[in-house]
XYZ file of C-alpha atoms in Angstrom:
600
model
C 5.898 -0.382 20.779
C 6.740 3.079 21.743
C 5.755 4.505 17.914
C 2.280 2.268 18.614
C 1.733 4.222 21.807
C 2.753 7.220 20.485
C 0.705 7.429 17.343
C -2.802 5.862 19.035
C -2.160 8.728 21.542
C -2.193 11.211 19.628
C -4.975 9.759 17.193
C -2.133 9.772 14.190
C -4.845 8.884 11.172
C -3.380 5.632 9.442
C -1.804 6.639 6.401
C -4.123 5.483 3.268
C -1.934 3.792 0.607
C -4.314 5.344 -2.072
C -4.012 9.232 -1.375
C -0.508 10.020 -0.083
C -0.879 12.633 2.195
C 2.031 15.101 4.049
C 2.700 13.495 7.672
C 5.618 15.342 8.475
C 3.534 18.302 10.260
C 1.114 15.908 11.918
C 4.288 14.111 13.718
C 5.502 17.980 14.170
C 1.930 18.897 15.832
C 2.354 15.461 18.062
C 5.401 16.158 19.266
C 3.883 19.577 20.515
C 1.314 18.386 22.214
C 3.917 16.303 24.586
C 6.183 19.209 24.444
C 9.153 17.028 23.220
C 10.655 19.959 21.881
C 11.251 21.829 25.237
C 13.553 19.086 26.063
C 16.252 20.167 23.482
C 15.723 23.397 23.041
C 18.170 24.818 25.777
C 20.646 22.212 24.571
C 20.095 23.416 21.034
C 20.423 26.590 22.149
C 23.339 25.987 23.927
C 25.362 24.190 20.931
C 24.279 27.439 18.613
C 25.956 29.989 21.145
C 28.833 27.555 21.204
C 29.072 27.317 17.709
C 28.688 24.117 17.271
C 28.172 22.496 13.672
C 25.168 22.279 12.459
C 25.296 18.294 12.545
C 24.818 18.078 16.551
C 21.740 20.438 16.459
C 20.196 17.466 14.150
C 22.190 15.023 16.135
C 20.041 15.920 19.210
C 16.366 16.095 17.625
C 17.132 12.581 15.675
C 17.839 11.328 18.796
C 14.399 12.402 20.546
C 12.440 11.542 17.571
C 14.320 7.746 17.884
C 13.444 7.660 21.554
C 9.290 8.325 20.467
C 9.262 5.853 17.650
C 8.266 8.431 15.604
C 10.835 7.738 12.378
C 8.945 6.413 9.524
C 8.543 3.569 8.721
C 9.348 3.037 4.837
C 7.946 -0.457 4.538
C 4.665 0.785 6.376
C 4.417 3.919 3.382
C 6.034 1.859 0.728
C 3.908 1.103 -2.287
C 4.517 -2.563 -4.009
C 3.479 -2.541 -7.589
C 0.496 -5.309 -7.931
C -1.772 -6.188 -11.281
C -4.609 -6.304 -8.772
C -4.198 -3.015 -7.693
C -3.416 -1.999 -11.053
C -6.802 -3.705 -11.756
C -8.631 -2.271 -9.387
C -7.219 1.711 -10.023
C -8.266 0.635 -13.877
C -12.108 0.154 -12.915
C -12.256 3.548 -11.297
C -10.437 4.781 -14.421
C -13.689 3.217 -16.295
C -16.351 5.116 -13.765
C -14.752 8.285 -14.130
C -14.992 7.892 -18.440
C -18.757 6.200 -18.154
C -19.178 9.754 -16.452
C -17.308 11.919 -18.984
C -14.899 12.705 -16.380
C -12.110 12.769 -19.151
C -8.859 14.134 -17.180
C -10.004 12.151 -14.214
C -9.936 8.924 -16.519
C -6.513 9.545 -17.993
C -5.263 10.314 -14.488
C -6.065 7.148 -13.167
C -5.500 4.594 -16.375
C -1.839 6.747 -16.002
C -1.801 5.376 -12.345
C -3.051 1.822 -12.977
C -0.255 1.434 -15.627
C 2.356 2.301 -12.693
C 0.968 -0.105 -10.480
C 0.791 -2.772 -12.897
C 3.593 -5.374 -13.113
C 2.861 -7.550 -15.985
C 2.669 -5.944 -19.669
C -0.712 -6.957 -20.442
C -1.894 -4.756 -18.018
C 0.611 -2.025 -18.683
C -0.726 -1.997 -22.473
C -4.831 -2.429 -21.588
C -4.710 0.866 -18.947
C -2.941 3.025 -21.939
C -5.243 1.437 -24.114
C -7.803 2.572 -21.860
C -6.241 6.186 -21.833
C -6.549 6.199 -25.865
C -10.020 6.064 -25.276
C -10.200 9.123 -23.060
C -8.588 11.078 -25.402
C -10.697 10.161 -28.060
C -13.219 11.438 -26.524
C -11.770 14.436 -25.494
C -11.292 14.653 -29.435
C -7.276 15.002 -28.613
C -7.051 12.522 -31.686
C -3.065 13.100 -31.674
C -2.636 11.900 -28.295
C -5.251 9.102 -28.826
C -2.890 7.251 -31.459
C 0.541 8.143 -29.282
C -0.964 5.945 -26.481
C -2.478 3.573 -29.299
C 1.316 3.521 -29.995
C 2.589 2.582 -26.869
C -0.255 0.325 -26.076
C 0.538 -2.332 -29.020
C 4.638 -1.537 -27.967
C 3.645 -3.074 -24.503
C 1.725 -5.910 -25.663
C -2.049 -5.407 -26.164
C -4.088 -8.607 -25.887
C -5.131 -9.904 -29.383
C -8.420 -10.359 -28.170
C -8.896 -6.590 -27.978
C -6.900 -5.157 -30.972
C -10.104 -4.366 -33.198
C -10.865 -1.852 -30.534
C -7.241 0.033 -31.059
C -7.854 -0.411 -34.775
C -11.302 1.268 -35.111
C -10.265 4.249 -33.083
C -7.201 4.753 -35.019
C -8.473 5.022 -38.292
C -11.034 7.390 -36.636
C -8.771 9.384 -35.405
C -6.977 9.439 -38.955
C -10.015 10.707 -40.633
C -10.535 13.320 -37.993
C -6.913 14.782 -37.892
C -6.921 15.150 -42.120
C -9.883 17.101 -41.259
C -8.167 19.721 -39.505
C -5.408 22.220 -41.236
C -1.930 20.913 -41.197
C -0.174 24.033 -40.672
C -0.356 25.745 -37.023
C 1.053 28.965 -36.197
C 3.513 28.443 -32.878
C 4.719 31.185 -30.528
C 8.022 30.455 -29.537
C 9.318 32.567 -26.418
C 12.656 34.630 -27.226
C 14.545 36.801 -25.172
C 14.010 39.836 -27.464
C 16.802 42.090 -26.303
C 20.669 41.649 -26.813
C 21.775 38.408 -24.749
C 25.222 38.368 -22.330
C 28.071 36.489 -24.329
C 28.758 34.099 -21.321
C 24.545 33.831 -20.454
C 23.015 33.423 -23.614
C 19.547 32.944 -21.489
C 19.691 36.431 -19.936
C 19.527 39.726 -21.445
C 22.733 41.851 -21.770
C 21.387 45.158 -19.849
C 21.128 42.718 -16.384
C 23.697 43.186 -13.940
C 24.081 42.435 -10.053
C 24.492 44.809 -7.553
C 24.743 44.440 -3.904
C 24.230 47.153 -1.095
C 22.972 47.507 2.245
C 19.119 48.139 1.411
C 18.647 45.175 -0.838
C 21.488 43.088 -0.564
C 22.161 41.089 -4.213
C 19.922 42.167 -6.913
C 19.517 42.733 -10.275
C 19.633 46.177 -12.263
C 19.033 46.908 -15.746
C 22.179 49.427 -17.747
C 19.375 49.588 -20.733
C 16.063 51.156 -20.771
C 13.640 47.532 -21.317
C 9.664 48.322 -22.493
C 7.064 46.343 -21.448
C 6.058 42.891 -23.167
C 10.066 42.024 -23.485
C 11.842 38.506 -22.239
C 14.496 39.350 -21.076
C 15.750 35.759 -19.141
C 14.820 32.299 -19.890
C 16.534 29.835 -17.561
C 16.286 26.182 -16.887
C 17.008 25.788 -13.006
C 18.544 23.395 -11.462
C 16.520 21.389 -9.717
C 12.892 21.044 -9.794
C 10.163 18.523 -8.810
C 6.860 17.832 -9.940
C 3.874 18.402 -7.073
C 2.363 15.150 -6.673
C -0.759 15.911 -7.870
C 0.482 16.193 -11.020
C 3.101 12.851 -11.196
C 0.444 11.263 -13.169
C 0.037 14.006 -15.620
C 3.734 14.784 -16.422
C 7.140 13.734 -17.447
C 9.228 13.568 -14.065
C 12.326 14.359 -15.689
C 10.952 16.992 -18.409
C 7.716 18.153 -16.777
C 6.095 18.372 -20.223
C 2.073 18.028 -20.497
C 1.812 14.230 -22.196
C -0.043 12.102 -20.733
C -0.655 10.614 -23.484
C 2.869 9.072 -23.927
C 4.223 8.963 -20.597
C 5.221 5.411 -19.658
C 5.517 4.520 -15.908
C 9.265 3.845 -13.846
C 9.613 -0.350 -13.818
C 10.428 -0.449 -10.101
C 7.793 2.748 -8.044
C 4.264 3.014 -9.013
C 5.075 6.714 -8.472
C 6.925 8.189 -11.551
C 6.375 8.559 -15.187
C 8.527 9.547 -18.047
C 7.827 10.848 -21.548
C 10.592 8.960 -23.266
C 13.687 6.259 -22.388
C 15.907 9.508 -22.884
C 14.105 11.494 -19.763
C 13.705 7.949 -17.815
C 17.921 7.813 -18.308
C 18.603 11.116 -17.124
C 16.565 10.897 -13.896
C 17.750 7.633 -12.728
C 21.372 9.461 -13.524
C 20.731 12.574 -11.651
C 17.787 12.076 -8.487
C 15.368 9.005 -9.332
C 18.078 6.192 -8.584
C 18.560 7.492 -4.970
C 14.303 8.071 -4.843
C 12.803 5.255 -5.989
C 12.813 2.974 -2.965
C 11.580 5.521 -1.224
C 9.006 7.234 -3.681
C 6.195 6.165 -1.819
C 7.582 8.013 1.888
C 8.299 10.763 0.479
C 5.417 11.990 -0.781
C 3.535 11.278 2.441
C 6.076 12.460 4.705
C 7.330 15.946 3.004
C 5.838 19.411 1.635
C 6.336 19.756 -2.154
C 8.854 22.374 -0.388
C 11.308 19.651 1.721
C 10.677 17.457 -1.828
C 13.002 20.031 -3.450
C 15.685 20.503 -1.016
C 15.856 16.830 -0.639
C 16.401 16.448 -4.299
C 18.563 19.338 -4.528
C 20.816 17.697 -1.203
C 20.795 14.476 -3.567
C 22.004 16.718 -6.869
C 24.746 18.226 -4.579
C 26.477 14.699 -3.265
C 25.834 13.246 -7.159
C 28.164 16.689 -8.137
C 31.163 15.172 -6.208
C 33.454 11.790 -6.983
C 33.219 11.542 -3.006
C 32.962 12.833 0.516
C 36.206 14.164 1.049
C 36.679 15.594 -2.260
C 33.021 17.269 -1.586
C 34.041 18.548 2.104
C 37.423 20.231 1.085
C 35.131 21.575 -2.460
C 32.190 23.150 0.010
C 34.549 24.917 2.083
C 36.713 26.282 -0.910
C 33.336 27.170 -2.747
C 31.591 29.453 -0.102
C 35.044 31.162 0.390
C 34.938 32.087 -2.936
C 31.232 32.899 -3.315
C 30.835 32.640 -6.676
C 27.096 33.224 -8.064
C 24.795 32.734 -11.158
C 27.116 35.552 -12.808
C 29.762 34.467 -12.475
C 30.158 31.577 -15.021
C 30.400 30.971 -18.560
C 27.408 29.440 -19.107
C 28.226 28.735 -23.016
C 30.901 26.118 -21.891
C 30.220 22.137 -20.624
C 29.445 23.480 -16.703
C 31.022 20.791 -14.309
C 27.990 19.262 -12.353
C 30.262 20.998 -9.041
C 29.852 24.408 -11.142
C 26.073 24.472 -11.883
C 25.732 23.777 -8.485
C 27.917 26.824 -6.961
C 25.678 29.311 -7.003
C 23.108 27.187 -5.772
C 24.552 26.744 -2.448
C 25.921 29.939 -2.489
C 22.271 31.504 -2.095
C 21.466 33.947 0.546
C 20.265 31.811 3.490
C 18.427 33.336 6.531
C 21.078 34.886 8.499
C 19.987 33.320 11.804
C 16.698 31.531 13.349
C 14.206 33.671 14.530
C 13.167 31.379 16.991
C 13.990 28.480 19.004
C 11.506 26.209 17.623
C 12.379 27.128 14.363
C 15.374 25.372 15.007
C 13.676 22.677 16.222
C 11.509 22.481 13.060
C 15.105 22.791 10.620
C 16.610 19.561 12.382
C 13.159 17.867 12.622
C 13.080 18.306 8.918
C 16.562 17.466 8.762
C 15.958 14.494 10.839
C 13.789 12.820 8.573
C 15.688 13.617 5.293
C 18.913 11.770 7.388
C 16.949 8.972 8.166
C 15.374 7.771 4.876
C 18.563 8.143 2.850
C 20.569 6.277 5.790
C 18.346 3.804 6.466
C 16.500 3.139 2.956
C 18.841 4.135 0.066
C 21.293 2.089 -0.338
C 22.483 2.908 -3.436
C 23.139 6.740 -1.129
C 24.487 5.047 1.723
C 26.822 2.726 0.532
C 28.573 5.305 -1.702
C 28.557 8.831 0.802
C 27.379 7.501 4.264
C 30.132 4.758 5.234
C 31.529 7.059 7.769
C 30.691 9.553 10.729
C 32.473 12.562 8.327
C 29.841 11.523 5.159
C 27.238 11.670 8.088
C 27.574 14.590 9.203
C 28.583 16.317 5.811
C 25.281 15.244 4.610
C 22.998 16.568 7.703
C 25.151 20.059 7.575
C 23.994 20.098 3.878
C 20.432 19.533 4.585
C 20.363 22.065 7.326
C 22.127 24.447 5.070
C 19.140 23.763 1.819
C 16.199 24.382 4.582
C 17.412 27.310 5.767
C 17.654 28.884 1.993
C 15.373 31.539 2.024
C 12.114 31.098 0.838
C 12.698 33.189 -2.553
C 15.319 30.937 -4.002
C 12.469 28.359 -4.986
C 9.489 29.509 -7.317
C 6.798 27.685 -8.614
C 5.970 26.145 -11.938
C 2.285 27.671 -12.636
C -0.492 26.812 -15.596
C -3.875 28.816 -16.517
C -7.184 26.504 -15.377
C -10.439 28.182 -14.893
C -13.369 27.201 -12.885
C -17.196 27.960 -14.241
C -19.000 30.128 -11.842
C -22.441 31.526 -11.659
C -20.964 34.784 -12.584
C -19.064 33.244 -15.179
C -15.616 31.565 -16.303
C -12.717 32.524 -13.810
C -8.900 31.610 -14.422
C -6.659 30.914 -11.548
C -3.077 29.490 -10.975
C -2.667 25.618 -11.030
C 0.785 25.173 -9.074
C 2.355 21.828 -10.943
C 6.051 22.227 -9.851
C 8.799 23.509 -7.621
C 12.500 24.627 -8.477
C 15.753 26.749 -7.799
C 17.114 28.999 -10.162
C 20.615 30.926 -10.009
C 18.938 33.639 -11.668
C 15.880 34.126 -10.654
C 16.957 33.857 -6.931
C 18.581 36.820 -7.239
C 15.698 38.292 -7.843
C 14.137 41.074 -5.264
C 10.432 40.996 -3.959
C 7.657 44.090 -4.524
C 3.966 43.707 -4.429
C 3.791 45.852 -7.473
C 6.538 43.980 -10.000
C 7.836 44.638 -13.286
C 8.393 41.779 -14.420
C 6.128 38.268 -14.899
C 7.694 35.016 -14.732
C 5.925 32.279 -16.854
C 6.478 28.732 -17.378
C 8.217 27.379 -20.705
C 8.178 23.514 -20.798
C 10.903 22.802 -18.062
C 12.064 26.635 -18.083
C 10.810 29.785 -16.956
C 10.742 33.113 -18.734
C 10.836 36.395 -17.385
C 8.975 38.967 -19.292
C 8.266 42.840 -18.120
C 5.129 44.064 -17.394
C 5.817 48.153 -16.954
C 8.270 49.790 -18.772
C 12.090 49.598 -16.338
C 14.393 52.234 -17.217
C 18.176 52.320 -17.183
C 19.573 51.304 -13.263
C 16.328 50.410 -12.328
C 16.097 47.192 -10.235
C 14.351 43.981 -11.349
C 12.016 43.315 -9.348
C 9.032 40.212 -9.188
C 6.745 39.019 -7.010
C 6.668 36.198 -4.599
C 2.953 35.535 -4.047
C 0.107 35.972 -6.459
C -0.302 39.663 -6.606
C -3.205 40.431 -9.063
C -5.491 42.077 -6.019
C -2.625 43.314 -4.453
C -4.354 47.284 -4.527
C -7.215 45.590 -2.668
C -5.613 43.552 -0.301
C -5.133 44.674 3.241
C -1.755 45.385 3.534
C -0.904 44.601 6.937
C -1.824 41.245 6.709
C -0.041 40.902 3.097
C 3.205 42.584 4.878
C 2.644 40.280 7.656
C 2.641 37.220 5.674
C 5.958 38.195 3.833
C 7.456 38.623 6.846
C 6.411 35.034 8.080
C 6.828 33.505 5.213
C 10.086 34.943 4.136
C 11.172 37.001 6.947
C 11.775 40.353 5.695
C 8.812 43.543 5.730
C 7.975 44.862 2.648
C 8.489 48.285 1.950
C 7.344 48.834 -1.904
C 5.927 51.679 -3.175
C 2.104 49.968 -2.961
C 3.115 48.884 0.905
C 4.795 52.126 1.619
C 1.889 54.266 0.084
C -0.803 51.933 -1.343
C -3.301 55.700 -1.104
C -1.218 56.850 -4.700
C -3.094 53.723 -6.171
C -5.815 53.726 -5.443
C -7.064 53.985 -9.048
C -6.121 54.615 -12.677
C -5.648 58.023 -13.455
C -8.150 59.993 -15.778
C -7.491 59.060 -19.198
C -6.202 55.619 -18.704
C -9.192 52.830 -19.201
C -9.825 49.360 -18.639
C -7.759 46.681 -20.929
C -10.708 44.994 -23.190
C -8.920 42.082 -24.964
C -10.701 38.894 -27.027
C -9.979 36.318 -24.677
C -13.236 34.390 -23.575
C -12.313 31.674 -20.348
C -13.929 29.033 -22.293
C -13.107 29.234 -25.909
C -9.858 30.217 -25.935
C -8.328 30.514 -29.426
C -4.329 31.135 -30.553
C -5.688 33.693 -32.348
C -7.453 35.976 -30.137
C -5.167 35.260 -27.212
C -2.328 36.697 -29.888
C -4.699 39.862 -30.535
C -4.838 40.246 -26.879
C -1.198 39.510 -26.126
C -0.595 42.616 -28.409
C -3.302 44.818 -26.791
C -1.930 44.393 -23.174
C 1.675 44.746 -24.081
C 0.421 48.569 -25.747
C -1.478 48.775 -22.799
C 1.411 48.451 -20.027
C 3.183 50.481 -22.361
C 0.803 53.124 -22.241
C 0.475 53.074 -18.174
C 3.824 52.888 -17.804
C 4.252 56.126 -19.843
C 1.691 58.204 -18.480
C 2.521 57.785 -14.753
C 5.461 55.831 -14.020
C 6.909 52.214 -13.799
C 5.283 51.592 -10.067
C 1.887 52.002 -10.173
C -0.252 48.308 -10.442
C -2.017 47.968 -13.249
C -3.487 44.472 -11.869
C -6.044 43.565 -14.119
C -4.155 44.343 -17.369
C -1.104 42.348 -16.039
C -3.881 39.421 -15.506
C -5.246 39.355 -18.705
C -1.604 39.826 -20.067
C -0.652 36.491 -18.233
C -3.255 34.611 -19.114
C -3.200 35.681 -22.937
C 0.457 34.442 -22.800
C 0.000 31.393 -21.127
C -2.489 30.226 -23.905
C 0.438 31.073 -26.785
C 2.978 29.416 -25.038
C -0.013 26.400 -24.571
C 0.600 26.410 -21.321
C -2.358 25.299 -19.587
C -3.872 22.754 -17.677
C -5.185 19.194 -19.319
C -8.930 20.202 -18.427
C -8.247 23.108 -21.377
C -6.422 21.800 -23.398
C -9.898 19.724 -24.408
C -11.300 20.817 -27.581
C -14.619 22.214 -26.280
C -12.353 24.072 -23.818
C -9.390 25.243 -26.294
C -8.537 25.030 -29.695
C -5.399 25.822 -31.039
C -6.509 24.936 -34.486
C-alpha cells in the first residue's frame, strides 16, 4: 500500500511494457521531493567518520527505500514471452516495411522473434526480416535469415515465398565481384612480449600531477595502433539489443537468434549464447526486463561487472580473503602475462584495482552510491536465484556483495568508455556524421589512460575490441593521452562550461594545453590548409574512405611537424575517424544499406 501511495503521489508514470525506460532517477527525484534523504544523511555521515564498512551505509538507505515501498517490483517490470505479443510486435514490423522503413522493420521482426514462444512464429518474424533485407539489397544477410528461418520451422504454406527470394538473391550476389579488399586493424609498432595487444614503447608511470598513466620510450607518428584490447566487461545499450549479438556485439541482425527464456537478448551463434549464460546472462535473465527500466546503461555495467567478479571466485570466503590479498598487492593491467590462460580472479585484478574517487564530494552523493547500491542488492537477493543460492546464504556473502557494488560505482568515471559507430543524418545543409553510442565497457588498459581536450590518440571500435590509434605525432616520454567526451569542437567550445562538466562528471579540472591557453589555437598557422579527402556522407565507398584514410594520416603528420603534438587539428581528426570507421565497416545498420554504402 505504501509503494501505491507513494508512487500516485508523486505522479510515478506507469512503466509501459513496450519501451523500457530508466526509473531509477525518477524514484531518486521522488524521494527528493519528500526529503527522505535528510533522514540518513547525518547517520551516513556519521558511519563514514567512524569508518564503518561500506555495507551499513547501504544497510541504512535499503532500509528507507523498504519503509516507502519504493523497491521494484520484478513481476510488475517483468516481460513474459507470448505469440500474441510476438504477433502483434510482427504487424508493426509489417507497417514499418509497407513504409520502406527498412532498419525499423528488422528491429522489430528481431523483437517479435524474442517474444515469440512457439517456433512457427520464431521462423515467420525472421522470415519476415529476410524480406527487409532484400530490400535493403543486403542479399547476404537475406539468405542467413532465410537460413535460420527454415532451421526454426517455416510453415509449408509459405515456403515459395523463402524460395523465390533466395534464388533472387543468388542471381544478384553472382552479380557482384567475389573478391573484396578488407582492412584489418594491426598494431603497427613492436608489441610487449607479455601484452601482445599493446605496443612495446607503452609504459606506466605514476606521480603526483597525474597519478597512473601511460608514457611512450619510442617516438610513435601519427596514423599508428598502437593497443587493441578486448575489455572485460561490456554491455550492449538497449537500444541496440535488437540489433546485436549480446555476447559478441557484432552488427548481424540478420542471424541473431533470440535467448529461449527473456524476450530481451539475442545471440549470433549457440557458441556466444554458451558463453553468456556462463559468464553474466544466467544470473540476468530473470531479471532482463528490470533492469533495463530501472538502471543507466552506466549501473548496467557495474552490475554486470559485480556479477563477473563473484563468477571469478569458487565462493564467498575464498573471494573475501582473495579481495583483501588483491588490493594489498595492487597489481594492474601491467602487470600480467597476458600470453598465458589468465585465471578468471586474474583478468579481474586490475579491474578492481582501478583508481576509485578518493572520497564523496557530497553527502547526497553518498546517498545516490547506496541508493544505487540498494537496488543492485535487492534484485539479485530477491530475484536471482541462481545468485542467491550460491553467494548470498549468509550475512558475510551479503555484505561482501553490497561492499563490492559500492566499490564498482564509485570507479571513476574514466574506467568505462563507450563503444561508438559512424551514422549521419541528412540536413538542409547537407549529410552530417555523428556518434551512435551502442555499448559500454572497462578496460585495464585503456583506464589507465589520462584525459586532455586536445588528445593524441583516437580510440575506435573493432568488433568487441577497441583500438587505439594516434592522431599527432607523440614523441619519446610523452604521455598518452585521449579524450573522455566528444572533442571535435573542442577550439570552439566555451571552456568554462567544458571544464565545468569534467569536473562534474569526473571530478577533476582540466588543465590541458587548449584549457590552460585555448588563445595559441585559435587557428591553423599560415601554411597549413584544410584536409580535403573523398569521403561523401552518403556514398561512402572502401575505396575513397582508404584514399582519405591516407590523406589525413599525412595530414596529422604534417601538423604535428610544423607546430607541435598539442595543437587541435579538429576537423582533420574528424574526417580521419570517420574515414576509418568506414574501413573497419564500422557503422550503423542505416549505412550499411546499399544506397547508403557500398563496400563492393
Amino acid at each position: 500500500m505504501l509503494a501505491k501511495v507513494f508512487f500516485t503521489k508523486f505522479n510515478m508514470p506507469k512503466m509501459s511494457k513496450d519501451e523500457p525506460e530508466e526509473i531509477s532517477g525518477k524514484i531518486l527525484s521522488a524521494l527528493v521531493k519528500i526529503k527522505a534523504p535528510d533522514e540518513v544523511y547525518f547517520k551516513l555521515k556519521e558511519l563514514c567518520e567512524k569508518g564503518r564498512p561500506n555495507s551499513e551505509k547501504i544497510d541504512c538507505v535499503y532500509k528507507l527505500m523498504d519503509k516507502l515501498g519504493v523497491l521494484p517490483d520484478n513481476i510488475r517490470h517483468h516481460d513474459k514471452k507470448s505469440d500474441m505479443k510476438a504477433m502483434i510486435i510482427r504487424q508493426e514490423g509489417n507497417k514499418f516495411f509497407k513504409n520502406a522503413k527498412y532498419v525499423e522493420a528488422v528491429v522489430a521482426y528481431n523483437r517479435s522473434a524474442c517474444y515469440a514462444v512457439s517456433n512457427e512464429y520464431i521462423s515467420i518474424a525472421i522470415g519476415n526480416r529476410s524480406a527487409a533485407f532484400f530490400e535493403m539489397k543486403m542479399y547476404q544477410e537475406c539468405i542467413e535469415s532465410i537460413r535460420l528461418a527454415r532451421e526454426y520451422g517455416y510453415p509449408e504454406r509459405l515456403k515459395g515465398k523463402l524460395i523465390v527470394r533466395e534464388a533472387s538473391c543468388n542471381e544478384e550476389l553472382r552479380k557482384r565481384p567475389k573478391i573484396r579488399e578488407i582492412f584489418v586493424p594491426e598494431i603497427m609498432v613492436p608489441v610487449k612480449e607479455e601484452i601482445p595487444f599493446v605496443a612495446r614503447s607503452l609504459v606506466l608511470r605514476e606521480n603526483m600531477g597525474f597519478g597512473r598513466h601511460v608514457v611512450t620510450e619510442e617516438d610513435i607518428p601519427a596514423g599508428t595502433f598502437i593497443a587493441i584490447e578486448e575489455p572485460y566487461c561490456k554491455t550492449l545499450i538497449d537500444k541496440d539489443r535488437y540489433k546485436r549479438c549480446a555476447t559478441c556485439f557484432e552488427l548481424v541482425p540478420d542471424i541473431l537468434i533470440p535467448c529461449e527464456k527473456c524476450p530481451h537478448t539475442m545471440f549470433c551463434s549457440q557458441r556466444c549464447k554458451d558463453r553468456a549464460f556462463e559468464e553474466f546472462h544466467a544470473v540476468e535473465c530473470p531479471i532482463s526486463g528490470t533492469l533495463f527500466r530501472v538502471f543507466t546503461h552506466v549501473h548496467l555495467l557495474v552490475f554486470r561487472t559485480v556479477i563477473r567478479a563473484f563468477l571469478a571466485f569458487s565462493d564467498v570466503d575464498t573471494m573475501a580473503q582473495r579481495l583483501v590479498e588483491i588490493e594489498k598487492e595492487k597489481k594492474n593491467f601491467f602487470s600480467f602475462d597476458w600470453t598465458k590462460d589468465l585465471t578468471p580472479e586474474e583478468r579481474y585484478t586490475p579491474i578492481h584495482n582501478m583508481i576509485t574517487n578518493g572520497s564523496e564530494r557530497a553527502d547526497f552523493e553518498m546517498f545516490i552510491l547506496c541508493f544505487h547500491a540498494s537496488l543492485m542488492f535487492y534484485l539479485l537477493k530477491e530475484y536471482c536465484t541462481v545468485f542467491s543460492q550460491r553467494f548470498l546464504t549468509t550475512r558475510k556473502g551479503e555484505d561482501l556483495l553490497k561492499n563490492l557494488l559500492y566499490h564498482h560505482l564509485r570507479i571513476s568515471s574514466n574506467a568505462y568508455y563507450q563503444y561508438t559507430v559512424e551514422n549521419f543524418v541528412n540536413r538542409e545543409s547537407g549529410s552530417v556524421y555523428f556518434y551512435h553510442e551502442y555499448a559500454m565497457a572497462y578496460g585495464g588498459f585503456y583506464s589507465l589512460l589520462n584525459h586532455s581536450c586536445c588528445p593524441n590518440v583516437l580510440r575506435v571500435s573493432i568488433r568487441s575490441a577497441t583500438g587505439i590509434i594516434t592522431v599527432k605525432n607523440i614523441k619519446a616520454g610523452e604521455q598518452i593521452f585521449t579524450c573522455y567526451e566528444p572533442c571535435h569542437h573542442a577550439v570552439e567550445d566555451d571552456i568554462s562550461a567544458r571544464r565545468i562538466k569534467l569536473l562534474e562528471k569526473y571530478n577533476f579540472i582540466c588543465r590541458c594545453p587548449l584549457c590552460a591557453h585555448p588563445q595559441n589555437f585559435a587557428k591553423l598557422p599560415i601554411g597549413i590548409g584544410h584536409l580535403e579527402v573523398p569521403v561523401q556522407p552518403d556514398k561512402c565507398t572502401f575505396a575513397n574512405a582508404k584514399e582519405g584514410f591516407n590523406s589525413a594520416v599525412a595530414y596529422l603528420r604534417l601538423c604535428s611537424e610544423f607546430f607541435g603534438g598539442h595543437h587541435p587539428v579538429c576537423d582533420a581528426e574528424e574526417k580521419f575517424r570517420v574515414c576509418l570507421n568506414i574501413l573497419c565497416q564500422n557503422v550503423t545498420l542505416e549505412i550499411q544499406q546499399k544506397n547508403a554504402l557500398d563496400f563492393f
